[in-house]
Amino acid sequence: MLTGKVALITGATAGIGMATARLFAERGAKLLLTGRNEAAGKALAAELGGQFLAQDIAAPEAAARLVAWALGIHGRLDVLVNNAGVLFNGDVATCTDAEWDTIMAVNVTAVFRLCRAVVPVMAAQKSGVIVNVASDWGLVGAHDALAYGTSKGAVVQLTRSMAAD
């Protein structure tokens, strides 16, 4: 099902993103991987036969840069996996503004920007799939994870709203 499909996976240098990259490679996808850990990303891309671009996904220009990169290499983008995410522990009394802002920038705003950037590309292709990775913590409250749970709830609602449109 993924044979020959061009897939951009964010947060691909560890955890769910790395596992997704491995699975997509096994299924024949052309991998475009991104993350902040350049050494891990380059090693994974070399291992799986993909490409890697180190990127701070929260940077305002990141989405446009990643889509241009994908189109420059393959001329299309079939699958976007919005997986990058950060987590800081804290409740409403202990979560700092900096932690809140970082979590929202990476976990919500970057997801929105990438979706907004790829939708016109996929619409022009008349095909494409966007996978936004959330968490059950976005559906139910979780102890000591106020900002993270809030951010993942926002991703769930963003995804539902996109599907409704």
Short mmCIF file of N, CA and C in Angstrom, two decimals:
data_model
loop_
_atom_site.label_atom_id
_atom_site.label_comp_id
_atom_site.label_asym_id
_atom_site.label_seq_id
_atom_site.Cartn_x
_atom_site.Cartn_y
_atom_site.Cartn_z
N MET A 1 0.81 -1.19 0.00
CA MET A 1 0.00 0.00 0.00
C MET A 1 0.86 1.26 0.00
N LEU A 2 2.06 1.20 0.56
CA LEU A 2 2.93 2.38 0.59
C LEU A 2 4.02 2.35 -0.47
N THR A 3 4.06 1.30 -1.26
CA THR A 3 5.11 1.18 -2.26
C THR A 3 5.14 2.39 -3.18
N GLY A 4 6.30 3.06 -3.19
CA GLY A 4 6.50 4.22 -4.05
C GLY A 4 5.89 5.51 -3.54
N LYS A 5 5.18 5.48 -2.43
CA LYS A 5 4.57 6.69 -1.88
C LYS A 5 5.64 7.53 -1.17
N VAL A 6 5.57 8.83 -1.35
CA VAL A 6 6.50 9.76 -0.71
C VAL A 6 5.92 10.16 0.64
N ALA A 7 6.65 9.84 1.71
CA ALA A 7 6.16 10.08 3.07
C ALA A 7 7.12 10.99 3.83
N LEU A 8 6.58 12.07 4.37
CA LEU A 8 7.32 12.98 5.24
C LEU A 8 6.92 12.67 6.68
N ILE A 9 7.90 12.33 7.51
CA ILE A 9 7.65 11.96 8.90
C ILE A 9 8.42 12.92 9.79
N THR A 10 7.70 13.65 10.64
CA THR A 10 8.35 14.56 11.58
C THR A 10 8.64 13.81 12.88
N GLY A 11 9.64 14.29 13.61
CA GLY A 11 10.00 13.62 14.85
C GLY A 11 10.47 12.20 14.62
N ALA A 12 11.20 12.00 13.52
CA ALA A 12 11.55 10.65 13.08
C ALA A 12 12.80 10.09 13.74
N THR A 13 13.43 10.84 14.62
CA THR A 13 14.72 10.39 15.15
C THR A 13 14.60 9.56 16.43
N ALA A 14 13.39 9.31 16.91
CA ALA A 14 13.21 8.51 18.12
C ALA A 14 11.76 8.04 18.22
N GLY A 15 11.53 7.08 19.09
CA GLY A 15 10.19 6.67 19.48
C GLY A 15 9.25 6.31 18.35
N ILE A 16 8.04 6.85 18.43
CA ILE A 16 6.99 6.54 17.45
C ILE A 16 7.41 6.95 16.04
N GLY A 17 8.07 8.09 15.91
CA GLY A 17 8.50 8.54 14.59
C GLY A 17 9.49 7.58 13.95
N MET A 18 10.45 7.10 14.74
CA MET A 18 11.43 6.15 14.22
C MET A 18 10.75 4.83 13.86
N ALA A 19 9.86 4.36 14.72
CA ALA A 19 9.14 3.12 14.43
C ALA A 19 8.28 3.26 13.17
N THR A 20 7.67 4.42 13.00
CA THR A 20 6.87 4.68 11.80
C THR A 20 7.76 4.66 10.56
N ALA A 21 8.91 5.30 10.65
CA ALA A 21 9.85 5.31 9.51
C ALA A 21 10.26 3.89 9.14
N ARG A 22 10.57 3.08 10.12
CA ARG A 22 10.97 1.69 9.84
C ARG A 22 9.82 0.91 9.17
N LEU A 23 8.62 1.07 9.69
CA LEU A 23 7.46 0.38 9.12
C LEU A 23 7.20 0.85 7.69
N PHE A 24 7.23 2.16 7.47
CA PHE A 24 7.01 2.69 6.13
C PHE A 24 8.08 2.20 5.16
N ALA A 25 9.33 2.11 5.62
CA ALA A 25 10.41 1.60 4.76
C ALA A 25 10.14 0.15 4.39
N GLU A 26 9.72 -0.66 5.36
CA GLU A 26 9.39 -2.06 5.09
C GLU A 26 8.29 -2.18 4.06
N ARG A 27 7.40 -1.20 4.03
CA ARG A 27 6.26 -1.22 3.12
C ARG A 27 6.55 -0.51 1.79
N GLY A 28 7.80 -0.08 1.60
CA GLY A 28 8.19 0.45 0.30
C GLY A 28 8.05 1.95 0.09
N ALA A 29 7.82 2.71 1.14
CA ALA A 29 7.68 4.17 0.99
C ALA A 29 9.02 4.82 0.72
N LYS A 30 8.97 5.96 0.04
CA LYS A 30 10.13 6.83 -0.13
C LYS A 30 10.13 7.79 1.05
N LEU A 31 11.14 7.69 1.90
CA LEU A 31 11.13 8.40 3.17
C LEU A 31 11.81 9.75 3.13
N LEU A 32 11.12 10.73 3.69
CA LEU A 32 11.67 12.04 3.98
C LEU A 32 11.50 12.24 5.48
N LEU A 33 12.60 12.25 6.18
CA LEU A 33 12.58 12.28 7.64
C LEU A 33 13.08 13.61 8.16
N THR A 34 12.50 14.04 9.26
CA THR A 34 12.95 15.28 9.87
C THR A 34 12.91 15.15 11.38
N GLY A 35 13.74 15.94 12.02
CA GLY A 35 13.84 15.96 13.47
C GLY A 35 14.97 16.89 13.86
N ARG A 36 15.19 17.02 15.16
CA ARG A 36 16.24 17.92 15.63
C ARG A 36 17.58 17.22 15.79
N ASN A 37 17.59 15.91 15.96
CA ASN A 37 18.83 15.17 16.19
C ASN A 37 19.44 14.77 14.85
N GLU A 38 20.35 15.60 14.37
CA GLU A 38 20.90 15.40 13.03
C GLU A 38 21.65 14.07 12.89
N ALA A 39 22.46 13.72 13.88
CA ALA A 39 23.22 12.47 13.79
C ALA A 39 22.29 11.26 13.71
N ALA A 40 21.30 11.21 14.58
CA ALA A 40 20.35 10.09 14.57
C ALA A 40 19.53 10.08 13.28
N GLY A 41 19.14 11.24 12.81
CA GLY A 41 18.35 11.32 11.59
C GLY A 41 19.11 10.87 10.36
N LYS A 42 20.35 11.32 10.25
CA LYS A 42 21.17 10.90 9.10
C LYS A 42 21.44 9.41 9.13
N ALA A 43 21.69 8.88 10.32
CA ALA A 43 21.94 7.44 10.45
C ALA A 43 20.69 6.64 10.06
N LEU A 44 19.54 7.08 10.53
CA LEU A 44 18.30 6.38 10.20
C LEU A 44 17.99 6.46 8.71
N ALA A 45 18.16 7.64 8.13
CA ALA A 45 17.91 7.80 6.70
C ALA A 45 18.84 6.90 5.88
N ALA A 46 20.11 6.83 6.27
CA ALA A 46 21.06 5.97 5.57
C ALA A 46 20.66 4.50 5.70
N GLU A 47 20.27 4.12 6.89
CA GLU A 47 19.85 2.73 7.14
C GLU A 47 18.62 2.35 6.32
N LEU A 48 17.68 3.28 6.20
CA LEU A 48 16.40 2.97 5.55
C LEU A 48 16.32 3.40 4.09
N GLY A 49 17.38 4.04 3.60
CA GLY A 49 17.38 4.48 2.21
C GLY A 49 16.54 5.71 1.96
N GLY A 50 16.43 6.56 2.98
CA GLY A 50 15.63 7.78 2.84
C GLY A 50 16.49 9.02 2.86
N GLN A 51 15.84 10.15 3.03
CA GLN A 51 16.50 11.45 3.12
C GLN A 51 16.19 12.05 4.49
N PHE A 52 17.11 12.88 5.00
CA PHE A 52 16.88 13.53 6.30
C PHE A 52 17.21 15.00 6.20
N LEU A 53 16.38 15.82 6.83
CA LEU A 53 16.64 17.25 6.96
C LEU A 53 16.44 17.63 8.42
N ALA A 54 17.52 18.09 9.07
CA ALA A 54 17.41 18.56 10.45
C ALA A 54 16.56 19.82 10.45
N GLN A 55 15.60 19.87 11.36
CA GLN A 55 14.66 20.98 11.33
C GLN A 55 14.05 21.20 12.70
N ASP A 56 14.00 22.45 13.13
CA ASP A 56 13.21 22.81 14.30
C ASP A 56 11.79 23.02 13.79
N ILE A 57 10.95 22.07 14.04
CA ILE A 57 9.60 22.06 13.49
C ILE A 57 8.77 23.25 13.95
N ALA A 58 9.17 23.86 15.06
CA ALA A 58 8.42 25.01 15.59
C ALA A 58 8.76 26.32 14.90
N ALA A 59 9.82 26.33 14.10
CA ALA A 59 10.20 27.56 13.40
C ALA A 59 9.11 27.94 12.40
N PRO A 60 8.75 29.22 12.32
CA PRO A 60 7.66 29.63 11.44
C PRO A 60 7.84 29.21 9.98
N GLU A 61 9.06 29.15 9.50
CA GLU A 61 9.31 28.80 8.10
C GLU A 61 9.46 27.30 7.88
N ALA A 62 9.40 26.49 8.93
CA ALA A 62 9.67 25.06 8.82
C ALA A 62 8.72 24.34 7.86
N ALA A 63 7.45 24.60 7.95
CA ALA A 63 6.48 23.89 7.11
C ALA A 63 6.74 24.14 5.63
N ALA A 64 6.89 25.38 5.26
CA ALA A 64 7.16 25.71 3.85
C ALA A 64 8.47 25.09 3.39
N ARG A 65 9.47 25.14 4.25
CA ARG A 65 10.77 24.56 3.90
C ARG A 65 10.66 23.06 3.69
N LEU A 66 9.95 22.37 4.55
CA LEU A 66 9.83 20.92 4.43
C LEU A 66 9.03 20.51 3.19
N VAL A 67 7.97 21.22 2.90
CA VAL A 67 7.18 20.89 1.71
C VAL A 67 8.00 21.17 0.44
N ALA A 68 8.70 22.29 0.41
CA ALA A 68 9.56 22.59 -0.75
C ALA A 68 10.64 21.53 -0.91
N TRP A 69 11.21 21.09 0.19
CA TRP A 69 12.23 20.04 0.18
C TRP A 69 11.66 18.76 -0.42
N ALA A 70 10.48 18.35 0.05
CA ALA A 70 9.84 17.13 -0.46
C ALA A 70 9.57 17.23 -1.95
N LEU A 71 9.01 18.35 -2.37
CA LEU A 71 8.69 18.53 -3.78
C LEU A 71 9.94 18.62 -4.63
N GLY A 72 10.99 19.22 -4.09
CA GLY A 72 12.25 19.32 -4.81
C GLY A 72 12.90 17.97 -5.05
N ILE A 73 12.73 17.05 -4.13
CA ILE A 73 13.33 15.72 -4.27
C ILE A 73 12.46 14.80 -5.11
N HIS A 74 11.17 14.76 -4.81
CA HIS A 74 10.30 13.76 -5.43
C HIS A 74 9.19 14.33 -6.32
N GLY A 75 8.97 15.64 -6.26
CA GLY A 75 7.93 16.24 -7.08
C GLY A 75 6.52 16.00 -6.59
N ARG A 76 6.39 15.37 -5.45
CA ARG A 76 5.08 15.09 -4.88
C ARG A 76 5.24 14.79 -3.39
N LEU A 77 4.12 14.74 -2.69
CA LEU A 77 4.10 14.36 -1.28
C LEU A 77 2.79 13.62 -1.04
N ASP A 78 2.89 12.34 -0.74
CA ASP A 78 1.71 11.49 -0.61
C ASP A 78 1.22 11.32 0.82
N VAL A 79 2.16 11.32 1.77
CA VAL A 79 1.81 11.06 3.16
C VAL A 79 2.57 12.03 4.05
N LEU A 80 1.86 12.67 4.96
CA LEU A 80 2.47 13.48 6.01
C LEU A 80 2.14 12.83 7.34
N VAL A 81 3.17 12.52 8.12
CA VAL A 81 2.97 12.02 9.48
C VAL A 81 3.48 13.11 10.42
N ASN A 82 2.55 13.82 11.03
CA ASN A 82 2.87 14.85 12.02
C ASN A 82 3.06 14.16 13.36
N ASN A 83 4.29 13.81 13.67
CA ASN A 83 4.58 13.05 14.87
C ASN A 83 5.40 13.83 15.90
N ALA A 84 6.15 14.82 15.48
CA ALA A 84 7.03 15.53 16.41
C ALA A 84 6.24 16.03 17.61
N GLY A 85 6.84 15.90 18.77
CA GLY A 85 6.17 16.36 19.97
C GLY A 85 7.13 16.48 21.14
N VAL A 86 6.77 17.32 22.08
CA VAL A 86 7.55 17.47 23.31
C VAL A 86 6.61 17.36 24.50
N LEU A 87 7.18 16.99 25.63
CA LEU A 87 6.42 16.82 26.86
C LEU A 87 7.23 17.38 28.02
N PHE A 88 6.60 18.24 28.79
CA PHE A 88 7.15 18.69 30.07
C PHE A 88 6.12 18.34 31.12
N ASN A 89 6.56 17.79 32.22
CA ASN A 89 5.64 17.51 33.32
C ASN A 89 5.30 18.81 34.03
N GLY A 90 4.09 18.89 34.52
CA GLY A 90 3.68 20.05 35.29
C GLY A 90 2.18 20.19 35.32
N ASP A 91 1.69 20.74 36.41
CA ASP A 91 0.27 21.02 36.53
C ASP A 91 0.06 22.52 36.33
N VAL A 92 -1.15 23.00 36.55
CA VAL A 92 -1.46 24.40 36.29
C VAL A 92 -0.62 25.34 37.15
N ALA A 93 -0.20 24.88 38.32
CA ALA A 93 0.58 25.74 39.21
C ALA A 93 2.07 25.73 38.88
N THR A 94 2.55 24.67 38.23
CA THR A 94 4.00 24.55 38.02
C THR A 94 4.45 24.70 36.57
N CYS A 95 3.54 24.60 35.63
CA CYS A 95 3.91 24.74 34.21
C CYS A 95 4.32 26.19 33.95
N THR A 96 5.52 26.37 33.44
CA THR A 96 6.00 27.73 33.16
C THR A 96 5.49 28.22 31.82
N ASP A 97 5.55 29.52 31.61
CA ASP A 97 5.17 30.08 30.31
C ASP A 97 6.04 29.51 29.21
N ALA A 98 7.33 29.36 29.47
CA ALA A 98 8.24 28.84 28.45
C ALA A 98 7.89 27.41 28.08
N GLU A 99 7.57 26.58 29.06
CA GLU A 99 7.17 25.20 28.78
C GLU A 99 5.87 25.16 27.98
N TRP A 100 4.90 25.94 28.42
CA TRP A 100 3.61 26.02 27.71
C TRP A 100 3.83 26.44 26.26
N ASP A 101 4.58 27.51 26.06
CA ASP A 101 4.80 28.04 24.71
C ASP A 101 5.52 27.03 23.83
N THR A 102 6.51 26.34 24.37
CA THR A 102 7.25 25.35 23.59
C THR A 102 6.35 24.19 23.19
N ILE A 103 5.59 23.67 24.14
CA ILE A 103 4.70 22.56 23.84
C ILE A 103 3.67 22.95 22.78
N MET A 104 3.08 24.11 22.91
CA MET A 104 2.08 24.55 21.93
C MET A 104 2.70 24.78 20.56
N ALA A 105 3.90 25.34 20.54
CA ALA A 105 4.57 25.61 19.26
C ALA A 105 4.88 24.31 18.51
N VAL A 106 5.39 23.32 19.22
CA VAL A 106 5.78 22.06 18.59
C VAL A 106 4.56 21.16 18.36
N ASN A 107 3.76 20.98 19.38
CA ASN A 107 2.69 19.98 19.34
C ASN A 107 1.43 20.43 18.62
N VAL A 108 1.21 21.74 18.53
CA VAL A 108 -0.02 22.23 17.91
C VAL A 108 0.26 23.11 16.69
N THR A 109 0.98 24.19 16.89
CA THR A 109 1.18 25.15 15.80
C THR A 109 1.93 24.53 14.63
N ALA A 110 2.95 23.74 14.91
CA ALA A 110 3.70 23.09 13.82
C ALA A 110 2.82 22.12 13.05
N VAL A 111 1.96 21.41 13.75
CA VAL A 111 1.03 20.48 13.09
C VAL A 111 0.10 21.27 12.17
N PHE A 112 -0.47 22.35 12.69
CA PHE A 112 -1.35 23.20 11.87
C PHE A 112 -0.62 23.71 10.63
N ARG A 113 0.58 24.25 10.82
CA ARG A 113 1.32 24.82 9.69
C ARG A 113 1.64 23.78 8.63
N LEU A 114 2.04 22.59 9.05
CA LEU A 114 2.34 21.55 8.07
C LEU A 114 1.08 21.10 7.34
N CYS A 115 -0.01 20.94 8.07
CA CYS A 115 -1.27 20.58 7.40
C CYS A 115 -1.64 21.65 6.37
N ARG A 116 -1.57 22.90 6.78
CA ARG A 116 -1.91 24.00 5.88
C ARG A 116 -1.00 24.01 4.65
N ALA A 117 0.25 23.66 4.83
CA ALA A 117 1.20 23.68 3.71
C ALA A 117 1.01 22.51 2.75
N VAL A 118 0.61 21.34 3.27
CA VAL A 118 0.49 20.18 2.39
C VAL A 118 -0.88 20.02 1.74
N VAL A 119 -1.91 20.56 2.34
CA VAL A 119 -3.25 20.39 1.77
C VAL A 119 -3.33 20.86 0.32
N PRO A 120 -2.82 22.04 -0.05
CA PRO A 120 -2.89 22.43 -1.46
C PRO A 120 -2.12 21.49 -2.38
N VAL A 121 -1.00 20.97 -1.91
CA VAL A 121 -0.20 20.03 -2.71
C VAL A 121 -1.00 18.75 -2.94
N MET A 122 -1.55 18.22 -1.87
CA MET A 122 -2.32 16.98 -1.99
C MET A 122 -3.60 17.18 -2.79
N ALA A 123 -4.22 18.34 -2.66
CA ALA A 123 -5.42 18.64 -3.45
C ALA A 123 -5.08 18.68 -4.93
N ALA A 124 -3.96 19.30 -5.29
CA ALA A 124 -3.54 19.36 -6.69
C ALA A 124 -3.22 17.97 -7.23
N GLN A 125 -2.70 17.09 -6.38
CA GLN A 125 -2.40 15.71 -6.77
C GLN A 125 -3.67 14.85 -6.82
N LYS A 126 -4.73 15.35 -6.20
CA LYS A 126 -5.98 14.61 -6.04
C LYS A 126 -5.81 13.37 -5.17
N SER A 127 -4.80 13.41 -4.32
CA SER A 127 -4.59 12.31 -3.37
C SER A 127 -3.60 12.75 -2.30
N GLY A 128 -3.67 12.06 -1.18
CA GLY A 128 -2.75 12.33 -0.09
C GLY A 128 -3.38 11.96 1.24
N VAL A 129 -2.52 11.70 2.20
CA VAL A 129 -2.96 11.29 3.53
C VAL A 129 -2.18 12.08 4.56
N ILE A 130 -2.89 12.59 5.56
CA ILE A 130 -2.25 13.26 6.69
C ILE A 130 -2.58 12.47 7.95
N VAL A 131 -1.54 12.09 8.68
CA VAL A 131 -1.68 11.40 9.95
C VAL A 131 -1.16 12.32 11.04
N ASN A 132 -2.04 12.77 11.91
CA ASN A 132 -1.64 13.61 13.04
C ASN A 132 -1.60 12.75 14.29
N VAL A 133 -0.42 12.58 14.85
CA VAL A 133 -0.26 11.73 16.03
C VAL A 133 -0.67 12.52 17.27
N ALA A 134 -1.63 11.97 17.99
CA ALA A 134 -2.10 12.60 19.23
C ALA A 134 -1.81 11.64 20.39
N SER A 135 -2.66 11.62 21.36
CA SER A 135 -2.45 10.79 22.55
C SER A 135 -3.78 10.65 23.27
N ASP A 136 -3.93 9.56 23.99
CA ASP A 136 -5.14 9.45 24.80
C ASP A 136 -5.18 10.53 25.88
N TRP A 137 -4.02 11.11 26.20
CA TRP A 137 -3.99 12.23 27.16
C TRP A 137 -4.68 13.46 26.58
N GLY A 138 -4.89 13.48 25.29
CA GLY A 138 -5.65 14.57 24.69
C GLY A 138 -7.15 14.38 24.80
N LEU A 139 -7.56 13.21 25.24
CA LEU A 139 -8.98 12.89 25.38
C LEU A 139 -9.43 12.85 26.83
N VAL A 140 -8.51 12.52 27.72
CA VAL A 140 -8.81 12.45 29.15
C VAL A 140 -7.71 13.20 29.90
N GLY A 141 -8.03 13.73 31.04
CA GLY A 141 -7.02 14.42 31.84
C GLY A 141 -5.95 13.46 32.31
N ALA A 142 -4.73 13.94 32.39
CA ALA A 142 -3.61 13.13 32.87
C ALA A 142 -2.88 13.91 33.96
N HIS A 143 -2.55 13.23 35.02
CA HIS A 143 -1.85 13.85 36.14
C HIS A 143 -0.50 14.40 35.69
N ASP A 144 -0.21 15.63 36.05
CA ASP A 144 1.09 16.25 35.87
C ASP A 144 1.49 16.42 34.40
N ALA A 145 0.50 16.58 33.54
CA ALA A 145 0.79 16.76 32.11
C ALA A 145 -0.19 17.75 31.50
N LEU A 146 -0.40 18.86 32.17
CA LEU A 146 -1.39 19.85 31.76
C LEU A 146 -1.17 20.34 30.33
N ALA A 147 -0.01 20.87 30.04
CA ALA A 147 0.25 21.45 28.71
C ALA A 147 0.26 20.38 27.63
N TYR A 148 0.87 19.24 27.91
CA TYR A 148 0.93 18.17 26.93
C TYR A 148 -0.47 17.67 26.58
N GLY A 149 -1.27 17.37 27.60
CA GLY A 149 -2.63 16.90 27.36
C GLY A 149 -3.46 17.92 26.60
N THR A 150 -3.31 19.18 26.97
CA THR A 150 -4.02 20.24 26.27
C THR A 150 -3.61 20.29 24.80
N SER A 151 -2.32 20.17 24.55
CA SER A 151 -1.82 20.23 23.17
C SER A 151 -2.33 19.06 22.34
N LYS A 152 -2.36 17.88 22.92
CA LYS A 152 -2.83 16.71 22.17
C LYS A 152 -4.34 16.76 21.96
N GLY A 153 -5.06 17.35 22.90
CA GLY A 153 -6.49 17.59 22.68
C GLY A 153 -6.72 18.54 21.52
N ALA A 154 -5.86 19.54 21.41
CA ALA A 154 -5.95 20.47 20.28
C ALA A 154 -5.69 19.76 18.96
N VAL A 155 -4.73 18.83 18.94
CA VAL A 155 -4.44 18.08 17.72
C VAL A 155 -5.64 17.22 17.33
N VAL A 156 -6.27 16.60 18.32
CA VAL A 156 -7.48 15.81 18.03
C VAL A 156 -8.54 16.69 17.39
N GLN A 157 -8.79 17.85 17.95
CA GLN A 157 -9.82 18.75 17.41
C GLN A 157 -9.43 19.32 16.05
N LEU A 158 -8.16 19.64 15.86
CA LEU A 158 -7.68 20.10 14.56
C LEU A 158 -7.96 19.04 13.50
N THR A 159 -7.65 17.80 13.83
CA THR A 159 -7.84 16.69 12.89
C THR A 159 -9.32 16.48 12.59
N ARG A 160 -10.15 16.53 13.61
CA ARG A 160 -11.59 16.39 13.40
C ARG A 160 -12.14 17.51 12.53
N SER A 161 -11.69 18.72 12.78
CA SER A 161 -12.16 19.86 11.98
C SER A 161 -11.71 19.75 10.54
N MET A 162 -10.47 19.31 10.32
CA MET A 162 -10.00 19.12 8.95
C MET A 162 -10.83 18.06 8.24
N ALA A 163 -11.14 16.98 8.94
CA ALA A 163 -11.94 15.91 8.34
C ALA A 163 -13.34 16.41 7.98
N ALA A 164 -13.88 17.28 8.81
CA ALA A 164 -15.22 17.82 8.54
C ALA A 164 -15.21 18.75 7.33
N ASP A 165 -14.09 19.40 7.09
CA ASP A 165 -13.98 20.31 5.94
C ASP A 165 -13.76 19.53 4.67
#
